[in-house]
Tab-separated table of C-alpha atoms in Angstrom:
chain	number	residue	atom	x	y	z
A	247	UNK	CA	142.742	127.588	113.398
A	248	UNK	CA	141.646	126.199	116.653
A	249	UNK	CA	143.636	126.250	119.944
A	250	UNK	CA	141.604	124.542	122.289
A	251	UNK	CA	139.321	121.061	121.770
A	252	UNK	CA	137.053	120.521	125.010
A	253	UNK	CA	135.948	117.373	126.085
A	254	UNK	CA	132.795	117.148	123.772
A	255	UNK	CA	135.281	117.642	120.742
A	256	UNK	CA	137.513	114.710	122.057
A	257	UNK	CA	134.043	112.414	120.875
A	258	UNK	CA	131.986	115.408	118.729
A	259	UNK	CA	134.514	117.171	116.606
A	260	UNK	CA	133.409	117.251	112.812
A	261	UNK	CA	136.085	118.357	110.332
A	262	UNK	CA	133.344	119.849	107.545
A	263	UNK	CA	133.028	122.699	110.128
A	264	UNK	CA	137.135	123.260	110.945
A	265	UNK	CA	139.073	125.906	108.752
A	266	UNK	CA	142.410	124.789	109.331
A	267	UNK	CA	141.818	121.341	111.083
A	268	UNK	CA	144.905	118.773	112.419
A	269	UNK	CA	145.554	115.461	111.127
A	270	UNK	CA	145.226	112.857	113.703
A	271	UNK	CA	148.790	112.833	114.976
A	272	UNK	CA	148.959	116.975	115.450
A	273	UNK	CA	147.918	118.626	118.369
A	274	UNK	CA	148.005	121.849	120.374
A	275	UNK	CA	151.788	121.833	123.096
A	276	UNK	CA	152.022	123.813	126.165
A	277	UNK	CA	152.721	127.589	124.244
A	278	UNK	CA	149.668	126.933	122.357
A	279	UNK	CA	151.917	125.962	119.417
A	280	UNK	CA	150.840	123.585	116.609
A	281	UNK	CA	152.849	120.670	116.949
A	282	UNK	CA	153.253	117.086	116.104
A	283	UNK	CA	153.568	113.331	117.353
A	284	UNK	CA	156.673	112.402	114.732
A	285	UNK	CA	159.540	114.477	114.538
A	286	UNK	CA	160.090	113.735	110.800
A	287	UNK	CA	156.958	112.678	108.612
A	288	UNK	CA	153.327	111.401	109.390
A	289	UNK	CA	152.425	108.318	107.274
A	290	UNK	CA	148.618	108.685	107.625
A	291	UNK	CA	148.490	112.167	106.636
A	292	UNK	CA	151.123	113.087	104.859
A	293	UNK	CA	152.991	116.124	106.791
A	294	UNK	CA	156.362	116.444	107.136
A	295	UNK	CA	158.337	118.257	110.070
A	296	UNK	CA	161.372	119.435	110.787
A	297	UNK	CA	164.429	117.656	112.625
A	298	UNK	CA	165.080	120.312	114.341
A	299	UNK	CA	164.291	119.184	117.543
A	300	UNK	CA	166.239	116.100	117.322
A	301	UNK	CA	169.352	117.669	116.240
A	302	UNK	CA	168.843	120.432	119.183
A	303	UNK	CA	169.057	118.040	121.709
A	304	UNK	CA	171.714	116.009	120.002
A	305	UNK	CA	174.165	118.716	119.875
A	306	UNK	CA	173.189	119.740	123.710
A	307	UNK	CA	174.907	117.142	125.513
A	308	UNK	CA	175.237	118.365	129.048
A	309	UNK	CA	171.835	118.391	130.539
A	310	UNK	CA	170.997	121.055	133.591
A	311	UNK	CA	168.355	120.736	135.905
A	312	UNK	CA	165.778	123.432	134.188
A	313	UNK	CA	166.755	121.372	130.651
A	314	UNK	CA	165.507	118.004	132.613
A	315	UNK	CA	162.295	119.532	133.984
A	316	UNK	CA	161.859	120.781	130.510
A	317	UNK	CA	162.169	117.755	129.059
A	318	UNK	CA	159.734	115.949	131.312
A	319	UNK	CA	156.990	118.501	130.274
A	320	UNK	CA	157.858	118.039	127.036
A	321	UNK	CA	157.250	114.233	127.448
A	322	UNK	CA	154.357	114.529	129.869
A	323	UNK	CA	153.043	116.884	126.552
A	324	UNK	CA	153.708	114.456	123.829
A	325	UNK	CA	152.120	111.576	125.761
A	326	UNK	CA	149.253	111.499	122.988
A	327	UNK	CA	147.151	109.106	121.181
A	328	UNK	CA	146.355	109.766	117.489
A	329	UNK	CA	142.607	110.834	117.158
A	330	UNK	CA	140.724	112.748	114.968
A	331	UNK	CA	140.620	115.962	114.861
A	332	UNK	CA	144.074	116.229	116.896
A	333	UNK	CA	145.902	113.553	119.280
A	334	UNK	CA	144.469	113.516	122.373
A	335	UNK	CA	146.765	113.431	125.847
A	336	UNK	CA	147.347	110.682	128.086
A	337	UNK	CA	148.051	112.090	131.741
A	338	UNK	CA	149.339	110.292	133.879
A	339	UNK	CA	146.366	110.200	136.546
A	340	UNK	CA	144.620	107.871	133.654
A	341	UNK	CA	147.869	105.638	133.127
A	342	UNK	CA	147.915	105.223	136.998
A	343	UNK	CA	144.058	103.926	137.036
A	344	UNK	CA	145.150	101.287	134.628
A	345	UNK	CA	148.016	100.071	136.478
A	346	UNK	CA	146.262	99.411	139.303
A	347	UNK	CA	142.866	98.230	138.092
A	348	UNK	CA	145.324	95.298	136.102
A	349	UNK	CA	147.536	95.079	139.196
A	350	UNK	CA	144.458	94.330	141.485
A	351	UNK	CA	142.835	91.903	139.072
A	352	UNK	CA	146.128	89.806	138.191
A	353	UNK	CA	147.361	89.947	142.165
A	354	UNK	CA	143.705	88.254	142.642
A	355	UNK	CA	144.587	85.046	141.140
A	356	UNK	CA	147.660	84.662	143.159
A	357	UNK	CA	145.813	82.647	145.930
A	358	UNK	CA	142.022	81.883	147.135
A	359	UNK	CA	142.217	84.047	150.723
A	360	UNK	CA	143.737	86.949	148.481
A	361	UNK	CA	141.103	86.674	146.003
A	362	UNK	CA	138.190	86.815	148.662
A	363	UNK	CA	139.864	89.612	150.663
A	364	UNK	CA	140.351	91.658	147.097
A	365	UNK	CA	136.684	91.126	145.949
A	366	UNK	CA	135.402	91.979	149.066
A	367	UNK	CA	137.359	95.192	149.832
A	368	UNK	CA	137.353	96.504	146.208
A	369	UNK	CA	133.461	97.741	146.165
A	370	UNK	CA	133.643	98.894	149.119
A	371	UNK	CA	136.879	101.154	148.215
A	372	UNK	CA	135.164	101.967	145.039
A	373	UNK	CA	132.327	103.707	147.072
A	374	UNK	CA	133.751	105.290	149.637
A	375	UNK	CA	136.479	106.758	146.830
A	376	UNK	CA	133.324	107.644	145.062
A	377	UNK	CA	132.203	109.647	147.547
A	378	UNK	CA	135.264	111.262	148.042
A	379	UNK	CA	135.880	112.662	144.729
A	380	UNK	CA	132.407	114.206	144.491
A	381	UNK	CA	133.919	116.417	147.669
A	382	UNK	CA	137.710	116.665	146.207
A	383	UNK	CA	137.424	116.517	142.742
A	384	UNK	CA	133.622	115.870	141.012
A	385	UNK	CA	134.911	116.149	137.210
A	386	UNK	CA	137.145	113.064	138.090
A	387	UNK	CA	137.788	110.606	135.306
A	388	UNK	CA	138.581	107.881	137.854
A	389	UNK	CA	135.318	106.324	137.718
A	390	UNK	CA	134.956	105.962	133.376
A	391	UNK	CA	138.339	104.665	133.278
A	392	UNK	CA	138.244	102.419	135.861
A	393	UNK	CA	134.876	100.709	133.880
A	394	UNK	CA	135.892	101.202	130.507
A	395	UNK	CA	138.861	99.467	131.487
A	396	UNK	CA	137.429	96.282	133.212
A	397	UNK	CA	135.394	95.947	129.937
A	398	UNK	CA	138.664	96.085	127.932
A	399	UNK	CA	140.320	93.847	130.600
A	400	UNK	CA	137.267	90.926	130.838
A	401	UNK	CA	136.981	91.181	126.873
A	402	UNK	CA	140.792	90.453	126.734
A	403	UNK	CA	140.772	87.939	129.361
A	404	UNK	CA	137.747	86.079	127.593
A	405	UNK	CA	139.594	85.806	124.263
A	406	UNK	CA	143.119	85.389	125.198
A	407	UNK	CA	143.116	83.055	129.128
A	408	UNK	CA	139.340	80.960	128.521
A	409	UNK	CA	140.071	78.000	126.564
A	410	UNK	CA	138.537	78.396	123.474
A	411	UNK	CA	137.918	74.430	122.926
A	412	UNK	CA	135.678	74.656	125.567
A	413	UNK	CA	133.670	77.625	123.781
A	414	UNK	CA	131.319	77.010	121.106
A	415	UNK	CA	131.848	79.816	117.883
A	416	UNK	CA	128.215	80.716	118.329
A	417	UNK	CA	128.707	81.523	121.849
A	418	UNK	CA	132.299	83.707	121.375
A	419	UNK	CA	130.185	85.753	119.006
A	420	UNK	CA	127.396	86.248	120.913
A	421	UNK	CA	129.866	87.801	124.054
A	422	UNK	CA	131.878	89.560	121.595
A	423	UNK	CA	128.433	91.167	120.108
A	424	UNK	CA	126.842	92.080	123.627
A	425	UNK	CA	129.748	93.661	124.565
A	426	UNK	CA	129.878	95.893	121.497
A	427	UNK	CA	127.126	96.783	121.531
A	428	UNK	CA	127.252	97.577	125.568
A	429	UNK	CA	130.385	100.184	124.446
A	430	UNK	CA	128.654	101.543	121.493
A	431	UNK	CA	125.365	102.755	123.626
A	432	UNK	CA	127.021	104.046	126.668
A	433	UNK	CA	129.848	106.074	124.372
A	434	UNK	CA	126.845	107.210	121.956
A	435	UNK	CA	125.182	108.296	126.347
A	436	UNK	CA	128.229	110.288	126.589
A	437	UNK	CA	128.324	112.369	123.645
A	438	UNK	CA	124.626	113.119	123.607
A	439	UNK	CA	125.337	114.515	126.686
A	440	UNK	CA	126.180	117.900	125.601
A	441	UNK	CA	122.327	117.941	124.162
A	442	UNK	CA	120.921	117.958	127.801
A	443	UNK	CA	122.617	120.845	128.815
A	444	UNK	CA	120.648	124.421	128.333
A	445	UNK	CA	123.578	126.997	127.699
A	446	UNK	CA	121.716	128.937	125.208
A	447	UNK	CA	118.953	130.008	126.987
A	448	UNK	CA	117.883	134.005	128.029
A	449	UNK	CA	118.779	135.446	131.153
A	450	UNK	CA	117.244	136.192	133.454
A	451	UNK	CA	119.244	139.541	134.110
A	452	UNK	CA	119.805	140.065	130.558
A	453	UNK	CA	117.606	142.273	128.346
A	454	UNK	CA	114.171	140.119	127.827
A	455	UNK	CA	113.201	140.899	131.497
A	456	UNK	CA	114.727	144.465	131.630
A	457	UNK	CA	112.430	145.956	129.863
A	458	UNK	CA	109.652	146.231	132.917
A	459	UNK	CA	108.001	142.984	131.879
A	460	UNK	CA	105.684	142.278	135.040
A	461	UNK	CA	106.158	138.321	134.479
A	462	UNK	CA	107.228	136.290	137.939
A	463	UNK	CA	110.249	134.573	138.199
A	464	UNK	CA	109.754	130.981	139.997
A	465	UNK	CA	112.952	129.614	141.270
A	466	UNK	CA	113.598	126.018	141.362
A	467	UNK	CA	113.092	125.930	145.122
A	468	UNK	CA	109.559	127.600	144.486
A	469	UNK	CA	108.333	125.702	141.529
A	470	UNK	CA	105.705	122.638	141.196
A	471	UNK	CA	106.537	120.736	138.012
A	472	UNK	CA	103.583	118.850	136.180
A	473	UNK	CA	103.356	117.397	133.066
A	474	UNK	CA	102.043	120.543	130.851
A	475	UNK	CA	104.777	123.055	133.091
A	476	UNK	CA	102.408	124.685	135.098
A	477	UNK	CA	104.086	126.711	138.042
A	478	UNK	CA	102.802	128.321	141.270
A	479	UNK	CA	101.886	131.128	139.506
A	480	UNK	CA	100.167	130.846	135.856
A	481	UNK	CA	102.228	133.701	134.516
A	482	UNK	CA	105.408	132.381	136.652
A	483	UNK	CA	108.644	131.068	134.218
A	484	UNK	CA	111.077	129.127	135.629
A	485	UNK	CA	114.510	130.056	136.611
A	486	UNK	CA	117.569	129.047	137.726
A	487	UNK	CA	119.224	130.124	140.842
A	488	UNK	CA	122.713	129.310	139.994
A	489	UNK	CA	123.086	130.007	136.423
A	490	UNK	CA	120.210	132.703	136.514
A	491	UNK	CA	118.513	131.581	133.019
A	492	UNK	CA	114.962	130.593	132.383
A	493	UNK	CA	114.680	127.047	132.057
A	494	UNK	CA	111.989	124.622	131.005
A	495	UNK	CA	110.174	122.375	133.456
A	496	UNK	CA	111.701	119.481	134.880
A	497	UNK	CA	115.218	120.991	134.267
A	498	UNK	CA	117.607	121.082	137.172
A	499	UNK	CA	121.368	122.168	137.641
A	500	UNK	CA	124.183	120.095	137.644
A	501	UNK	CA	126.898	121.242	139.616
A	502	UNK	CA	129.652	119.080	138.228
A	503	UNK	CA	128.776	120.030	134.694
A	504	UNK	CA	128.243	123.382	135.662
A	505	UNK	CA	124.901	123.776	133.126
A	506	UNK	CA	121.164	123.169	133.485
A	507	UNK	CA	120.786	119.806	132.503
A	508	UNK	CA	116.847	119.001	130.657
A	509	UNK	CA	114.993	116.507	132.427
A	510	UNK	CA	118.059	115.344	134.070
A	511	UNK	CA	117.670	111.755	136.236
A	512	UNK	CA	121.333	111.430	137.552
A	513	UNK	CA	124.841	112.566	137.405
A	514	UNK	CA	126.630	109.288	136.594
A	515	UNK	CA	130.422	109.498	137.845
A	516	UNK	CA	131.216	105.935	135.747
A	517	UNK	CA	130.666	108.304	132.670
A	518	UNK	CA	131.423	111.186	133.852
A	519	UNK	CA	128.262	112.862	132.160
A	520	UNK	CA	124.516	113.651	133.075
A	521	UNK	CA	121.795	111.316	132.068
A	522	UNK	CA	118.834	113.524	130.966
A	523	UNK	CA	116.636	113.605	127.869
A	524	UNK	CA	118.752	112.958	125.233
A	525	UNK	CA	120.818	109.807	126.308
A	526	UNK	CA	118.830	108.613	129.060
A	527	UNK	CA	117.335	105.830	126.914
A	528	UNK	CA	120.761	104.868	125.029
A	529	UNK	CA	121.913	104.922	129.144
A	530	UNK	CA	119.250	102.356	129.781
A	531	UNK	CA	120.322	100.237	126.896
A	532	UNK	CA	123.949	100.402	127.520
A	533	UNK	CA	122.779	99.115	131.197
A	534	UNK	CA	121.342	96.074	129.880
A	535	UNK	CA	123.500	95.116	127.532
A	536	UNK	CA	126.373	95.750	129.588
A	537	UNK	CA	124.483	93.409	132.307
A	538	UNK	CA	123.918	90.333	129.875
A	539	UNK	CA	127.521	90.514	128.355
A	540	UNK	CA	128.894	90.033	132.009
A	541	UNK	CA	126.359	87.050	132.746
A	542	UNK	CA	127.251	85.539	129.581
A	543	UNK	CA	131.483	86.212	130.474
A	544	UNK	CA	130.782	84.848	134.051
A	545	UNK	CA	129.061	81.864	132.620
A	546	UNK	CA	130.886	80.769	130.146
A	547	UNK	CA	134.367	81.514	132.143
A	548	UNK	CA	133.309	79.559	134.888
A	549	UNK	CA	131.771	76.577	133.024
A	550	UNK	CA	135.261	76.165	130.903
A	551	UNK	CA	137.549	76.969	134.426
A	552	UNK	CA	135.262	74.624	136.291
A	553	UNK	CA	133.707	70.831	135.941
A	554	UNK	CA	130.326	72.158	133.952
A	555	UNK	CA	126.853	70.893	135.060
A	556	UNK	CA	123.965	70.909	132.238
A	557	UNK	CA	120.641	72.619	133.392
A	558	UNK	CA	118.503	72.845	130.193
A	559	UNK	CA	118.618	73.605	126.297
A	560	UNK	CA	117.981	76.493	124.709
A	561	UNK	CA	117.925	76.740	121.027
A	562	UNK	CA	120.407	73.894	120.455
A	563	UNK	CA	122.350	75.017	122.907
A	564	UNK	CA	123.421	73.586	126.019
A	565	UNK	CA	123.254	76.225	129.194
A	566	UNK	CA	125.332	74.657	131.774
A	567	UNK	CA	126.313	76.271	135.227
A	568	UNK	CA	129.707	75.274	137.446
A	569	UNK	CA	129.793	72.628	139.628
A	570	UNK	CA	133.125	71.993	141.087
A	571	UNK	CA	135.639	74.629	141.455
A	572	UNK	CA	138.267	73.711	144.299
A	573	UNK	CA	141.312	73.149	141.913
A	574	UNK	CA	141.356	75.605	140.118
A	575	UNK	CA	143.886	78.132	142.110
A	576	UNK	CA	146.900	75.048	141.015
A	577	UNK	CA	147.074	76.798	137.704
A	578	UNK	CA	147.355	80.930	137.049
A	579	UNK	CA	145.657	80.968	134.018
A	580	UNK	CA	143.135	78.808	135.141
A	581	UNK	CA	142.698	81.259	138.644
A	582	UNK	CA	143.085	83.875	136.390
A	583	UNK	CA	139.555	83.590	134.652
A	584	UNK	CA	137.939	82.351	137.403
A	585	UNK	CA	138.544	85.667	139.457
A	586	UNK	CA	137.459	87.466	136.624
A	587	UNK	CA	134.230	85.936	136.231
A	588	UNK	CA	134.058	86.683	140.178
A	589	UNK	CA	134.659	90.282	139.124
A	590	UNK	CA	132.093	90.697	136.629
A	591	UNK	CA	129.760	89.483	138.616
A	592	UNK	CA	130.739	91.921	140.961
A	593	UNK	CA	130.146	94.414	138.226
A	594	UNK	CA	126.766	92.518	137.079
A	595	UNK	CA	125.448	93.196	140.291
A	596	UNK	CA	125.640	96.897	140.853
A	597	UNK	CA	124.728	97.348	136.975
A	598	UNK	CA	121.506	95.249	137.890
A	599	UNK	CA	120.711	97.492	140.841
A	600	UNK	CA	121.061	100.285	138.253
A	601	UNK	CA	118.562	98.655	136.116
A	602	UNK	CA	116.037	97.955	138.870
A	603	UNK	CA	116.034	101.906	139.906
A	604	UNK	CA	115.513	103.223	136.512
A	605	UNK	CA	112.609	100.743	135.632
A	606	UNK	CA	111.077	101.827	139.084
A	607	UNK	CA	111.530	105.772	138.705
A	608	UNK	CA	110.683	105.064	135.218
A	609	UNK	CA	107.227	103.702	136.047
A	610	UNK	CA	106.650	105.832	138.399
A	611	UNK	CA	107.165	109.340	135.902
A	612	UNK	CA	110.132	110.557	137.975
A	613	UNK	CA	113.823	110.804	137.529
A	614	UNK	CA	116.097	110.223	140.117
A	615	UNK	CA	116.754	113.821	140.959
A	616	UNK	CA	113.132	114.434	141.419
A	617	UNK	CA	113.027	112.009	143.756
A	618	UNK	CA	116.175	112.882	145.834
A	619	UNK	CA	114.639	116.226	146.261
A	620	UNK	CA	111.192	114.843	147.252
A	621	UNK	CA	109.210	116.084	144.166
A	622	UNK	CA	107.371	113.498	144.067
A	623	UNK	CA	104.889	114.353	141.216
A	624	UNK	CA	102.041	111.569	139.976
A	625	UNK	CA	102.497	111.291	135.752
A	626	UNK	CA	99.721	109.565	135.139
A	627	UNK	CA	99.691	105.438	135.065
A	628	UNK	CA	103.103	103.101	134.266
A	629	UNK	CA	101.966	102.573	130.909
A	630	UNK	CA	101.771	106.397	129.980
A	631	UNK	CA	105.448	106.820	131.602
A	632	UNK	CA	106.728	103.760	129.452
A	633	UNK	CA	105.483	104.766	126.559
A	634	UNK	CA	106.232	108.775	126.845
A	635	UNK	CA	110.053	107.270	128.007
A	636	UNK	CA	110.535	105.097	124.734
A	637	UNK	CA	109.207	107.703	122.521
A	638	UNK	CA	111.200	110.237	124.204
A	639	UNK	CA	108.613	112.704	125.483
């Protein structure tokens, strides 16, 4: 029986290889004791449970102030979400993101000075809160629910405030699509993210250099990548200074992971994951997709919020672009998805200036770390680096 699930189990966990696994609504309590969501009976899986607890605090009537504190961990424990492998907690750090991500974005539509104060301050919070967790608190989950939310919060706004007589089927399935498949690549990024890191590698303390082998040990700060992993030194292997392993070329540490990370580009805070060899491609596809589902959201928002202006035809369809947009702050609703089309193109434009570095460092043959640390190492021509990036090289 298991009595811990880590994060890469929340997205990874397989129940072929668990003995004694949990049903979705069971999970592990504060005394490491199997428990479960219901009190009585789970219809999904089956189990039943005691009334124990139920009838325990029914009888207890007068509460005492180590009861109540009890009773608040008890809650703060049971705050779950059926999942597989186990339900998975909801703290209350995560609840709090959501309240005011949805507070922010509904107090925007209120009036037109609030809504250009709020869109102008919010980036500008976002990065300088940004850069405070990676002092305070790098493993922060801030960041991915703050964007996995908008997503949530535009796709709901799209389908529930845009008037739909406005929106042609063809062009709700086409957002709805985009979008899915936006979510699909960058949660696929995160849990190949556990393949980049390089936890089973030798030591470099451990046995395989204890032995009196004469072989050098190059430290990152001493090393020269290239693209066969020659070193300073032709019988030189390279080695970590912080983890003290050997690790291949082009492999650097991440500190907020805590693990060598292989041909890592960038820690990405609005997954909370490295991008490295594994995912860095589904990254880069998540990007775009991501990018053209908020284009499509801003455009289509706008155009049914706002008098629409044709431009041109494409495929039988009529692109059109807004032309008039002063009345629209008479009506909530009606502010409501304008602001949010303001918002993801707020979003649109920092996931386009994500785009642009990766298809320059990309071109180039270098990841982003390499080129925050000034290794700046010529791979050959763009059309060698495209091609060794697609097929994963």
């Amino acid at each position: 029986m298991r009595s811990y699930y880590s994060e890469a189990d929340f997205y990874d966990y397989d129940p072929r290889t668990d003995i004694d696994p949990l049903c979705c609504c069971e999970f592990f309590d504060r005394n490491n004791e199997r428990s479960h969501l219901l009190v009585t009976c789970c219809c999904c899986c089956c189990c039943f449970r005691s009334a124990s607890a139920t009838e325990t605090i029914a009888t207890n009537s007068k509460l005492t102030g180590s009861k109540l504190g009890a009773m608040l961990l008890t809650f703060q424990d049971r705050l779950r979400i059926p999942w597989r492998g186990g339900a998975k907690q909801i703290t209350l750090d995560n609840v709090l993101t959501l309240v005011i991500l949805i507070g922010t974005l509904l107090l925007t539509a209120v009036h037109s000075y609030l809504c250009l104060v709020i869109m102008l301050l919010l980036p500008l919070v976002l990065l300088y809160l940004k850069r405070l967790f990676g002092v305070i608190h790098p493993k922060t989950k801030f960041f991915t629910i703050w964007f996995f939310g908008s997503c949530v919060y535009l796709v709901a706004l799209f389908e529930l405030t845009v008037p739909l007589l406005e929106i042609l089927p063809q062009e709700n399935v086409g957002f709805v699509v985009l979008m899915t498949l936006a979510f699909l690549c960058l949660l696929k990024t995160k849990q190949r993210a556990v393949l980049n890191h390089l936890s089973t590698l030798p030591d470099v303390n451990g046995v395989e250099c204890g032995k009196g082998s004469k072989e050098q040990i190059v430290l990152f700060s001493d090393r020269d990548d290239s693209d066969d992993g020659a070193t300073d030194s032709d019988s030189g292997r390279l080695a970590c200074q912080l983890c003290r392993k050997y690790v291949p070329p082009r492999a650097y540490h991440c500190k907020v992971c805590s693990s060598c990370v292989l041909r890592q580009d960038h820690h990405n805070v609005w997954l909370n994951c490295c991008i490295g060899k594994s995912n860095h491609r589904l990254y880069l596809a998540g990007c775009i997709f991501t990018l053209l589902a908020l284009l499509v959201f801003a455009n289509l928002a706008l155009t049914a919020v706002c008098h629409p202006t044709p431009i041109f035809t494409l495929y039988g369809i009529i692109v059109m672009m807004p032309d008039d947009c002063t009345d629209i702050f008479f009506q909530y609703d009606i502010a409501l998805c304008f602001t949010g089309s303001v918002y993801a193109l707020i979003m649109a434009t920092f996931v386009a200036i994500a785009i642009l570095k990766q298809i320059c460092f990309i071109s180039f043959g270098l990841s982003f770390s390499e080129w925050r640390r000034g290794e700046h190492v010529k791979r050959r021509n763009c059309l060698w680096n495209w091609k060794a990036f697609c097929l994963g090289q």
